[in-house]
Amino acid sequence: MILPLEHLLVIEDSRVAEAARVDVSDRMKSRIPVVLLACGSFNPITNMHLRLFEVARDHLHQTGRYQVIGGIISPVNDNYGKKDLVPARHRVAMARLALQTSDWIRVDSWESEQAQWMETIKVLRHHHSELLRSLPRMEDPDQGSASSPTSAAVPELKLLCGADILKTFQTPNLWKDTHIQEIVEKFGLVCVTRAGHDPKGYVLDSPILHRYQDKIHLAREPVQNEISATYVRWALSRGQSVKYLLPDAVISYIREHDLYLRDASPERNEGLPTQGGPTSSFPTTSS
Amino acid sequence: MENSEKTELVLLACGSFNPITNMHLRLFELAKDYMNGTGKYKVIKGIISPVGDAYKKKGLISAHHRVIMAELATKNSKWVEVDTWESLQKEWTETAKVLRHHQEKLEASICDLQQNSPVLQKPGRKRKWAEQKQDFSEKKSLEQTKTKGVPKVKLLCGADFLESFGVPNLWKSEDITKILGDYGLICITRAGNDAQKFIYESDVLWKHQNNIHLVNEWITNDISSTKIRRALRRGQSIRYLVPDLVQEYIEKHNLYSSESEERNVGVVLAPLQRNTTEVKA
């Protein structure tokens, strides 16, 4: 969104707005192009997933150093083995529907189509090489006819995630240390805050993260909106409305394909009240 | 309970809707699921009633835009619609009056329906006292009526609304009594315990607690219009927080800015103005 001139004259927030939105060609040339990659179940995709991208983009633009040129949603492989995971073809289709109206984010099914589950680092490496392959080639005088992408134009691929994922780096044996290092050192992380998480703390507590803290961008979501996919699945299995939590097109798809109908057991929904459902409320009110 | 015994409900939400957000729309969905889920009610309609400009709230942009945004937001809804009566009034209108307007409108349209349909009764049938009493509002024909009587309007709101009853001079006490006694509240709250405590600590709320339905919102959903406006001033994205059509409309018309936020600064809010004036008089 390009702000009209009169808004630039307003002192309040103008510098921020200018950095984020104004199309100044000089600035553009020196900004590092970035593509954001989000890995996850997307089971199903929700408005909150989509928000992560918007918040991350705003944050990176605000630093003045980056220009976000694309976003990729990579739904996890079915062999990940997470409970209640609906087949990848559905999760990919739903993400595609959700992104119909986005002009910069797309879904990629490569990860979900592999024979087995693969570590996030492999997905990052794959998309990074794809990114390099798709760049316009420039003649390199030193190497004769061989061509290489200009270093100034090479986009950086960054892993986009919520603060809860950052915390999982601490879980023993969940991530390989060498992978964590490669993720932050070679690619970089954009981490969007979530309620109940202290991402700064996670970074300081981890030697690897601490060392590469300048490659970890902590973006603050100004409008807290905690739409957990777990909650959405629970609501769907109870016949409750999820309208305005997910795009309408995704809801239609879920209904057409009878997804998420089975009521998940309480153990699968930690943190949610076990006495749930439409008729439970507070004892003092009439029902 | 069969459909024939359920009370039909219309949910009315009053507010600035400056702008309308996904959170406002969620209130309707949550309330409908909850009330239908009790088995006693059938929610048939939702009404969004944006407040008139005469309310004089800080940052309130013209009702014209707020109504259009609400209409865009409910374009894909099968049961929630926008009503402009309140926004078109020249002076600010108390919520109790808006409730009364919509309840009377419902009653009038039911009367029209009943006048047009024949009411048959078995000859010689002894009518019970209860039936006679209800006869005025519940003329049952031999053909099955779907629900019990005239639909009831209930006020749909968030917990902040409930707590606003405590703000001095914001509400007339007789209005609070009318709203709670004649109509009822459906209050969507994240912190149910706080709302219960608030009800407990207020005599008038306590008295009408059976007419206050607390519905829990499990999702931490903080999409306040204030934050939306702030994000817009800072050039931040509001996508996926408001319906796409609303976001596009705001962008196209450049609705919110530092200037628009300064509207009504220094002006007393209409209910405060009216209630303190009347107290003095």
Coordinates of C-alpha atoms in Angstrom, one line a residue:
Chain A
M1 CA 0.0 0.0 0.0
I2 CA 1.6 3.3 -1.1
L3 CA 0.6 6.1 1.2
P4 CA -0.4 9.4 -0.5
L5 CA 1.9 12.4 0.0
E6 CA 0.0 14.1 2.7
H7 CA 0.5 11.2 5.0
L8 CA 4.3 11.5 4.7
L9 CA 4.0 15.0 6.2
V10 CA 2.5 13.7 9.4
I11 CA 5.2 13.3 11.9
E12 CA 3.7 10.5 13.9
D13 CA 4.8 7.1 12.5
S14 CA 5.8 8.7 9.2
R15 CA 9.3 7.4 9.2
V16 CA 8.0 3.9 9.9
A17 CA 5.4 4.2 7.2
E18 CA 8.0 5.6 4.8
A19 CA 10.4 2.7 5.3
A20 CA 7.6 0.1 5.0
R21 CA 5.7 1.3 2.0
V22 CA 7.1 4.1 0.0
D23 CA 8.6 3.0 -3.3
V24 CA 11.9 4.9 -3.4
S25 CA 14.0 3.3 -6.1
D26 CA 17.3 4.0 -4.4
R27 CA 16.2 2.2 -1.3
M28 CA 15.0 -0.7 -3.4
K29 CA 18.3 -1.3 -5.1
S30 CA 20.2 -1.7 -1.8
R31 CA 17.6 -3.8 -0.1
I32 CA 18.2 -7.5 0.2
P33 CA 15.4 -9.5 -1.5
V34 CA 13.8 -12.1 0.8
V35 CA 11.5 -15.0 0.4
L36 CA 9.8 -16.3 3.4
L37 CA 9.3 -20.1 3.8
A38 CA 6.8 -21.5 6.3
C39 CA 6.8 -25.2 7.1
G40 CA 4.1 -26.8 9.1
S41 CA 1.1 -29.1 9.2
F42 CA -1.4 -26.5 8.0
N43 CA -4.1 -28.8 9.2
P44 CA -6.0 -26.8 8.3
I45 CA -4.6 -23.5 7.2
T46 CA -6.0 -20.6 9.2
N47 CA -6.1 -16.8 9.1
M48 CA -3.4 -16.8 11.7
H49 CA -1.0 -18.7 9.4
L50 CA -1.7 -16.1 6.7
R51 CA -1.1 -13.3 9.2
L52 CA 2.4 -14.6 10.0
F53 CA 3.4 -13.7 6.5
E54 CA 1.9 -10.2 6.6
V55 CA 3.5 -9.5 10.0
A56 CA 6.9 -10.8 9.0
R57 CA 6.8 -8.8 5.8
D58 CA 5.9 -5.6 7.6
H59 CA 8.7 -6.2 10.1
L60 CA 11.4 -6.9 7.5
H61 CA 10.4 -3.8 5.5
Q62 CA 10.5 -1.7 8.6
T63 CA 14.2 -2.5 9.2
G64 CA 14.9 -0.8 5.8
R65 CA 17.2 -3.5 4.8
Y66 CA 15.0 -6.1 3.2
Q67 CA 12.4 -6.3 0.4
V68 CA 10.2 -9.3 0.7
I69 CA 9.5 -10.6 -2.8
G70 CA 7.6 -13.8 -2.1
G71 CA 6.2 -16.3 0.4
I72 CA 6.0 -20.1 0.3
I73 CA 3.8 -22.3 2.4
S74 CA 5.1 -25.9 2.5
P75 CA 2.7 -28.3 4.1
V76 CA 4.4 -31.2 5.9
N77 CA 4.6 -34.7 4.5
D78 CA 1.9 -37.3 5.6
N79 CA 4.7 -39.5 7.0
Y80 CA 5.4 -36.9 9.7
G81 CA 3.0 -39.0 11.7
K82 CA 1.2 -36.3 13.5
K83 CA -2.2 -37.3 14.8
D84 CA -5.3 -36.1 13.0
L85 CA -3.2 -35.1 10.0
V86 CA -5.5 -35.2 6.9
P87 CA -3.9 -36.3 3.6
A88 CA -1.5 -33.9 2.1
R89 CA -3.5 -33.4 -1.1
H90 CA -6.2 -31.8 1.0
R91 CA -3.9 -29.7 3.0
V92 CA -2.2 -28.4 -0.1
A93 CA -5.6 -27.8 -1.8
M94 CA -6.8 -25.8 1.2
A95 CA -3.7 -23.7 1.3
R96 CA -4.1 -23.1 -2.4
L97 CA -7.6 -21.9 -1.9
A98 CA -6.6 -19.7 1.0
L99 CA -3.9 -18.1 -1.1
Q100 CA -6.1 -17.4 -4.1
T101 CA -6.4 -13.8 -3.1
S102 CA -2.7 -13.3 -2.2
D103 CA -0.5 -11.7 -4.8
W104 CA 2.8 -12.8 -3.1
I105 CA 2.4 -16.0 -1.2
R106 CA 2.0 -19.4 -2.8
V107 CA 1.8 -23.0 -1.7
D108 CA 4.5 -25.6 -2.7
S109 CA 3.7 -29.3 -2.6
W110 CA 7.3 -30.6 -3.0
E111 CA 7.8 -31.5 0.6
S112 CA 4.5 -33.2 0.8
E113 CA 5.2 -35.2 -2.3
Q114 CA 8.5 -36.8 -1.1
A115 CA 8.5 -40.5 -0.3
Q116 CA 9.2 -39.7 3.3
W117 CA 9.2 -37.0 5.9
M118 CA 12.3 -34.7 5.6
E119 CA 13.9 -32.3 8.0
T120 CA 13.2 -28.6 7.7
I121 CA 16.8 -28.0 6.7
K122 CA 16.4 -30.1 3.6
V123 CA 13.3 -28.2 2.6
L124 CA 15.1 -24.9 3.0
R125 CA 18.1 -26.2 0.9
H126 CA 15.7 -27.4 -1.8
H127 CA 13.8 -24.1 -2.0
H128 CA 17.0 -22.1 -1.9
S129 CA 18.5 -23.9 -4.9
E130 CA 15.2 -23.5 -6.7
L131 CA 15.4 -19.8 -6.0
L132 CA 18.9 -19.7 -7.4
R133 CA 17.9 -21.6 -10.5
S134 CA 15.1 -19.2 -11.3
L135 CA 17.2 -16.1 -11.1
P136 CA 18.1 -14.2 -14.3
R137 CA 21.6 -15.1 -15.4
M138 CA 24.3 -12.5 -15.8
E139 CA 27.5 -12.8 -17.8
D140 CA 30.5 -13.0 -15.7
P141 CA 33.6 -11.6 -17.5
D142 CA 36.1 -13.4 -15.3
Q143 CA 34.6 -16.8 -16.2
G144 CA 34.1 -16.2 -19.9
S145 CA 30.8 -17.5 -21.1
A146 CA 29.8 -19.2 -17.8
S147 CA 27.1 -17.2 -16.1
S148 CA 26.2 -16.7 -12.5
P149 CA 23.6 -14.7 -10.6
T150 CA 24.7 -11.3 -9.5
S151 CA 25.4 -11.3 -5.8
A152 CA 23.4 -8.2 -5.2
A153 CA 20.2 -9.8 -6.5
V154 CA 20.4 -13.2 -4.8
P155 CA 17.4 -13.4 -2.6
E156 CA 17.7 -14.7 0.9
L157 CA 15.4 -17.5 2.0
K158 CA 14.3 -17.2 5.5
L159 CA 12.4 -19.6 7.7
L160 CA 9.2 -18.1 9.0
C161 CA 7.7 -19.5 12.2
G162 CA 5.9 -18.7 15.3
A163 CA 7.7 -18.3 18.6
D164 CA 6.5 -21.7 19.7
I165 CA 8.7 -23.3 17.1
L166 CA 11.7 -21.4 18.3
K167 CA 11.0 -22.9 21.7
T168 CA 11.1 -26.4 20.2
F169 CA 14.8 -25.9 19.4
Q170 CA 15.3 -26.6 23.0
T171 CA 13.5 -30.0 23.0
P172 CA 16.1 -32.7 23.2
N173 CA 16.5 -34.7 20.0
L174 CA 13.9 -32.9 18.1
W175 CA 16.3 -30.9 16.0
K176 CA 19.9 -31.7 15.2
D177 CA 22.3 -29.0 16.4
T178 CA 24.0 -28.8 13.1
H179 CA 20.7 -28.2 11.4
I180 CA 19.8 -25.4 13.8
Q181 CA 23.1 -23.8 13.1
E182 CA 22.7 -24.1 9.4
I183 CA 19.1 -22.7 9.6
V184 CA 20.2 -19.6 11.4
E185 CA 23.6 -19.1 9.9
K186 CA 23.0 -19.8 6.3
F187 CA 19.3 -18.8 6.0
G188 CA 18.0 -16.9 8.9
L189 CA 14.8 -16.9 10.9
V190 CA 11.8 -14.7 11.1
C191 CA 9.9 -15.5 14.3
V192 CA 6.5 -14.0 15.0
T193 CA 5.6 -13.6 18.6
R194 CA 2.9 -15.6 20.3
A195 CA 1.2 -15.2 23.6
G196 CA 2.9 -17.1 26.4
H197 CA 6.2 -17.2 24.6
D198 CA 9.4 -15.3 25.3
P199 CA 11.4 -15.5 22.0
K200 CA 14.1 -13.1 23.2
G201 CA 14.6 -15.5 26.1
Y202 CA 14.8 -18.5 23.9
V203 CA 17.5 -16.8 21.8
L204 CA 19.5 -15.8 24.8
D205 CA 19.2 -19.2 26.4
S206 CA 20.6 -21.1 23.4
P207 CA 24.3 -20.8 22.6
I208 CA 23.7 -21.4 18.9
L209 CA 20.8 -18.9 18.6
H210 CA 22.6 -16.4 20.7
R211 CA 25.6 -16.5 18.4
Y212 CA 23.5 -15.8 15.4
Q213 CA 21.0 -13.5 17.0
D214 CA 21.4 -10.9 14.3
K215 CA 20.1 -13.4 11.8
I216 CA 17.0 -14.0 13.9
H217 CA 14.3 -11.4 13.4
L218 CA 11.7 -11.2 16.1
A219 CA 8.5 -9.8 14.7
R220 CA 5.8 -8.6 17.0
E221 CA 2.2 -9.3 16.0
P222 CA 0.5 -6.0 17.0
V223 CA -3.0 -7.6 16.9
Q224 CA -3.0 -10.8 18.9
N225 CA -5.0 -13.4 17.1
E226 CA -4.4 -16.9 18.3
I227 CA -6.3 -19.1 16.0
S228 CA -4.9 -22.6 16.7
A229 CA -5.7 -25.2 14.1
T230 CA -6.3 -27.6 16.9
Y231 CA -9.1 -25.4 18.1
V232 CA -10.5 -25.2 14.5
R233 CA -10.5 -29.0 14.2
W234 CA -12.2 -29.4 17.5
A235 CA -14.9 -26.8 16.6
L236 CA -15.5 -28.5 13.3
S237 CA -15.9 -31.9 14.9
R238 CA -18.5 -30.4 17.2
G239 CA -20.4 -28.8 14.3
Q240 CA -19.5 -25.3 15.5
S241 CA -18.8 -22.4 13.2
V242 CA -15.3 -21.5 12.2
K243 CA -16.3 -18.7 9.9
Y244 CA -14.0 -15.7 10.0
L245 CA -11.2 -17.9 11.4
L246 CA -10.3 -19.4 8.0
P247 CA -11.0 -18.1 4.5
D248 CA -14.5 -19.0 3.3
A249 CA -13.1 -21.0 0.4
V250 CA -11.2 -23.3 2.8
I251 CA -14.4 -23.8 4.9
S252 CA -16.3 -24.8 1.8
Y253 CA -13.6 -27.3 0.8
I254 CA -13.7 -28.8 4.3
R255 CA -17.4 -29.3 4.1
E256 CA -17.3 -30.7 0.6
H257 CA -14.8 -33.3 1.5
D258 CA -16.1 -34.1 5.0
L259 CA -12.8 -33.3 6.6
Y260 CA -12.3 -33.1 10.4
L261 CA -15.6 -34.7 11.3
R262 CA -14.3 -37.1 13.8
D263 CA -14.3 -35.8 17.4
A264 CA -10.7 -35.9 18.6
S265 CA -10.2 -37.2 22.1
P266 CA -9.4 -34.8 24.9
E267 CA -5.8 -36.0 25.2
R268 CA -5.1 -34.9 21.7
N269 CA -6.2 -31.4 22.5
E270 CA -4.0 -30.3 25.3
G271 CA -4.8 -27.0 26.7
L272 CA -8.4 -27.1 25.6
P273 CA -11.1 -27.6 28.2
T274 CA -12.3 -31.2 28.3
Q275 CA -15.8 -30.1 29.1
G276 CA -16.3 -28.4 25.9
G277 CA -19.1 -28.0 23.4
P278 CA -21.9 -25.6 22.9
T279 CA -23.9 -26.3 25.9
S280 CA -21.2 -25.9 28.5
S281 CA -20.8 -22.5 29.9
F282 CA -20.9 -20.9 33.3
P283 CA -23.0 -22.4 36.0
T284 CA -24.6 -19.1 37.0
T285 CA -26.2 -18.4 33.7
S286 CA -29.3 -20.0 32.4
S287 CA -29.0 -22.6 29.7
Chain B
M1 CA -37.0 -30.0 22.3
E2 CA -38.8 -29.9 19.0
N3 CA -38.5 -26.8 16.8
S4 CA -42.1 -25.9 17.7
E5 CA -41.2 -25.1 21.2
K6 CA -38.0 -23.1 20.6
T7 CA -37.9 -19.4 21.0
E8 CA -36.7 -17.6 17.9
L9 CA -33.9 -15.1 18.5
V10 CA -32.6 -12.1 16.7
L11 CA -29.1 -11.0 17.8
L12 CA -28.5 -7.3 17.7
A13 CA -25.0 -5.9 17.9
C14 CA -24.7 -2.1 18.5
G15 CA -21.3 -0.4 18.2
S16 CA -19.0 1.9 16.3
F17 CA -17.8 -0.8 13.9
N18 CA -15.0 1.6 13.1
P19 CA -14.0 -0.5 11.2
I20 CA -15.8 -3.8 11.4
T21 CA -13.4 -6.7 12.0
N22 CA -13.3 -10.5 11.9
M23 CA -13.7 -10.4 15.7
H24 CA -17.1 -8.6 15.4
L25 CA -18.3 -11.2 12.9
R26 CA -17.1 -14.1 15.2
L27 CA -19.3 -12.8 18.0
F28 CA -22.3 -13.7 15.9
E29 CA -21.1 -17.1 15.1
L30 CA -20.2 -17.9 18.7
A31 CA -23.5 -16.6 20.0
K32 CA -25.5 -18.5 17.4
D33 CA -23.8 -21.8 18.1
Y34 CA -24.2 -21.3 21.9
M35 CA -27.8 -20.3 21.9
N36 CA -28.8 -23.0 19.4
G37 CA -26.8 -25.4 21.4
T38 CA -28.9 -24.9 24.5
G39 CA -31.8 -26.6 22.7
K40 CA -34.2 -23.8 23.7
Y41 CA -33.5 -21.2 21.1
K42 CA -33.3 -20.9 17.3
V43 CA -31.2 -18.0 16.1
I44 CA -32.8 -16.7 12.9
K45 CA -31.1 -13.5 12.2
G46 CA -28.2 -11.3 13.2
I47 CA -28.2 -7.5 12.9
I48 CA -25.3 -5.1 12.9
S49 CA -26.4 -1.6 13.8
P50 CA -23.6 0.9 13.4
V51 CA -23.9 3.9 15.7
G52 CA -24.7 7.3 14.3
D53 CA -22.1 10.0 13.8
A54 CA -23.8 12.0 16.6
Y55 CA -22.2 9.6 19.1
K56 CA -19.1 11.8 18.8
K57 CA -16.6 9.1 19.7
K58 CA -12.9 10.0 19.1
G59 CA -11.8 8.8 15.7
L60 CA -15.3 7.9 14.5
I61 CA -15.5 8.2 10.7
S62 CA -18.7 8.9 8.8
A63 CA -21.5 6.4 9.2
H64 CA -21.8 6.1 5.5
H65 CA -18.4 4.4 5.3
R66 CA -18.9 2.3 8.4
V67 CA -22.2 1.0 7.0
I68 CA -20.8 0.1 3.7
M69 CA -17.9 -1.8 5.3
A70 CA -20.3 -3.7 7.4
E71 CA -22.3 -4.6 4.3
L72 CA -19.2 -5.7 2.5
A73 CA -18.3 -7.8 5.5
T74 CA -21.6 -9.6 5.7
K75 CA -22.0 -10.1 2.0
N76 CA -21.1 -13.7 2.4
S77 CA -23.3 -14.3 5.4
K78 CA -26.6 -16.1 5.1
W79 CA -28.0 -14.7 8.3
V80 CA -26.2 -11.6 9.5
E81 CA -27.2 -8.3 7.9
V82 CA -26.7 -4.5 8.5
D83 CA -29.4 -2.2 9.6
T84 CA -29.0 1.6 9.1
W85 CA -31.9 2.9 11.2
E86 CA -29.7 3.9 14.1
S87 CA -27.1 5.5 12.0
L88 CA -29.6 7.5 10.1
Q89 CA -31.1 9.1 13.3
K90 CA -30.2 12.8 13.6
E91 CA -29.4 12.5 17.2
W92 CA -27.6 9.8 19.1
T93 CA -30.1 7.0 20.1
E94 CA -29.8 5.0 23.3
T95 CA -29.3 1.3 22.9
A96 CA -32.5 0.5 24.7
K97 CA -34.4 2.5 22.0
V98 CA -32.6 0.6 19.3
L99 CA -33.5 -2.7 20.9
R100 CA -37.1 -1.5 21.2
H101 CA -37.2 -0.4 17.6
H102 CA -36.1 -3.8 16.3
Q103 CA -38.4 -5.7 18.7
E104 CA -41.4 -3.6 17.5
K105 CA -40.4 -4.1 13.9
L106 CA -40.4 -7.9 14.5
E107 CA -43.8 -7.8 16.2
A108 CA -45.3 -5.7 13.4
S109 CA -44.1 -8.1 10.7
I110 CA -45.5 -11.1 12.7
C111 CA -48.8 -9.4 13.0
D112 CA -48.9 -8.8 9.3
L113 CA -48.2 -12.5 8.7
Q114 CA -50.9 -13.6 11.1
Q115 CA -53.5 -11.3 9.7
N116 CA -52.9 -12.9 6.3
S117 CA -53.2 -16.5 7.5
P118 CA -56.4 -18.1 8.8
V119 CA -56.5 -19.1 12.4
L120 CA -58.5 -22.3 12.9
Q121 CA -59.8 -23.6 16.1
K122 CA -61.6 -26.8 16.9
P123 CA -65.2 -25.9 17.7
G124 CA -66.2 -26.4 21.3
R125 CA -62.7 -27.0 22.5
K126 CA -62.1 -25.9 26.0
R127 CA -59.3 -23.4 26.2
K128 CA -56.9 -23.4 29.1
W129 CA -56.3 -20.2 30.9
A130 CA -52.6 -20.3 29.9
E131 CA -53.6 -20.6 26.3
Q132 CA -56.0 -17.7 26.5
K133 CA -53.4 -15.6 28.0
Q134 CA -50.9 -16.4 25.3
D135 CA -53.5 -16.0 22.6
F136 CA -52.6 -12.5 21.8
S137 CA -49.0 -13.3 20.8
E138 CA -49.3 -16.9 19.9
K139 CA -52.2 -17.5 17.6
K140 CA -51.7 -21.1 16.8
S141 CA -53.3 -22.4 13.7
L142 CA -54.0 -26.1 13.1
E143 CA -51.1 -26.0 10.7
Q144 CA -47.9 -26.4 12.6
T145 CA -46.2 -23.2 13.5
K146 CA -42.5 -23.5 13.5
T147 CA -41.6 -21.8 16.7
K148 CA -43.1 -20.2 19.8
G149 CA -44.4 -16.7 19.3
V150 CA -42.7 -13.6 18.2
P151 CA -38.9 -13.7 17.8
K152 CA -37.0 -12.1 20.7
V153 CA -34.3 -9.5 20.2
K154 CA -31.2 -10.0 22.3
L155 CA -28.2 -7.7 22.6
L156 CA -25.0 -9.2 21.5
C157 CA -21.8 -7.8 23.0
G158 CA -18.4 -8.4 24.4
A159 CA -17.3 -8.3 28.0
D160 CA -16.1 -4.7 27.8
F161 CA -19.8 -3.8 27.1
L162 CA -20.9 -5.4 30.3
E163 CA -18.3 -3.6 32.2
S164 CA -19.2 -0.3 30.6
F165 CA -22.4 -0.4 32.7
G166 CA -20.2 0.7 35.6
V167 CA -18.9 3.8 33.9
P168 CA -20.6 6.8 35.5
N169 CA -23.2 8.6 33.4
L170 CA -22.7 6.4 30.4
W171 CA -25.9 4.6 31.0
K172 CA -29.2 5.6 32.5
S173 CA -30.1 3.0 35.2
E174 CA -33.6 2.6 33.8
D175 CA -32.1 1.8 30.4
I176 CA -29.8 -0.9 31.9
T177 CA -32.9 -2.4 33.6
K178 CA -34.8 -2.3 30.3
I179 CA -32.0 -3.9 28.3
L180 CA -31.5 -6.7 30.9
G181 CA -35.2 -7.1 31.9
D182 CA -37.0 -6.8 28.6
Y183 CA -34.4 -8.1 26.2
G184 CA -31.3 -9.8 27.6
L185 CA -27.7 -10.0 26.8
I186 CA -25.5 -12.5 25.1
C187 CA -22.0 -11.6 26.1
I188 CA -19.0 -13.1 24.5
T189 CA -16.1 -13.2 26.9
R190 CA -12.6 -14.5 27.0
A191 CA -12.3 -14.3 30.7
G192 CA -15.5 -15.8 32.0
N193 CA -14.5 -15.5 35.6
D194 CA -14.1 -11.8 35.3
A195 CA -17.5 -11.4 33.7
Q196 CA -19.1 -13.6 36.4
K197 CA -17.4 -11.5 39.1
F198 CA -18.6 -8.3 37.5
I199 CA -22.2 -9.7 37.5
Y200 CA -21.8 -10.8 41.1
E201 CA -20.7 -7.3 42.2
S202 CA -23.5 -5.5 40.5
D203 CA -27.0 -5.6 42.0
V204 CA -28.8 -4.9 38.8
L205 CA -26.8 -7.4 36.8
W206 CA -27.2 -10.0 39.6
K207 CA -30.9 -9.5 39.5
H208 CA -31.1 -10.2 35.8
Q209 CA -28.4 -12.8 35.6
N210 CA -30.7 -15.3 34.0
N211 CA -31.0 -13.0 31.1
I212 CA -27.3 -12.6 30.7
H213 CA -25.8 -15.5 28.7
L214 CA -22.0 -15.7 29.0
V215 CA -20.3 -17.4 26.0
N216 CA -16.7 -18.3 26.2
E217 CA -14.4 -17.4 23.4
W218 CA -11.5 -19.9 23.5
I219 CA -9.5 -18.1 20.9
T220 CA -7.4 -15.2 22.1
N221 CA -8.8 -12.8 19.6
D222 CA -7.7 -9.3 20.1
I223 CA -8.7 -7.7 16.8
S224 CA -9.9 -4.4 18.2
S225 CA -10.8 -1.7 15.8
T226 CA -8.5 0.6 17.7
K227 CA -5.5 -1.7 16.8
I228 CA -6.7 -1.9 13.2
R229 CA -6.7 1.9 12.9
R230 CA -3.3 2.1 14.5
A231 CA -1.8 -0.5 12.2
L232 CA -3.2 1.4 9.2
R233 CA -1.6 4.6 10.4
R234 CA 1.7 2.8 10.6
G235 CA 1.5 1.3 7.2
Q236 CA 1.1 -2.2 8.6
S237 CA -1.0 -4.9 7.0
I238 CA -4.5 -5.6 8.3
R239 CA -5.1 -8.5 5.9
Y240 CA -6.8 -11.6 7.4
L241 CA -7.9 -9.5 10.4
V242 CA -10.8 -8.0 8.5
P243 CA -12.6 -9.4 5.5
D244 CA -10.8 -8.8 2.2
L245 CA -13.5 -6.6 0.8
V246 CA -13.3 -4.4 3.9
Q247 CA -9.5 -4.1 3.6
E248 CA -9.8 -3.2 0.0
Y249 CA -12.4 -0.6 0.7
I250 CA -10.4 1.0 3.4
E251 CA -7.3 1.1 1.1
K252 CA -9.3 2.5 -1.8
H253 CA -10.9 5.3 0.2
N254 CA -7.9 5.9 2.5
L255 CA -10.3 6.0 5.4
Y256 CA -8.1 6.0 8.5
S257 CA -5.3 8.4 9.2
S258 CA -3.8 10.5 11.9
E259 CA -6.3 13.2 10.9
S260 CA -9.4 10.9 11.1
E261 CA -8.2 9.7 14.5
E262 CA -8.3 13.3 15.8
R263 CA -12.0 13.7 15.0
N264 CA -14.2 14.6 18.0
V265 CA -11.2 15.2 20.2
G266 CA -12.3 17.5 23.0
V267 CA -16.0 16.7 22.3
V268 CA -18.0 15.1 25.0
L269 CA -19.4 11.6 24.1
A270 CA -23.1 11.9 23.4
P271 CA -24.4 9.7 26.2
L272 CA -22.2 11.5 28.8
Q273 CA -23.4 14.8 27.5
R274 CA -27.1 13.8 27.6
N275 CA -27.0 12.0 31.0
T276 CA -25.1 14.7 32.8
T277 CA -27.3 17.5 31.3
E278 CA -30.4 15.7 32.5
V279 CA -29.0 15.1 35.9
K280 CA -28.3 18.8 36.3
A281 CA -31.7 19.6 35.0

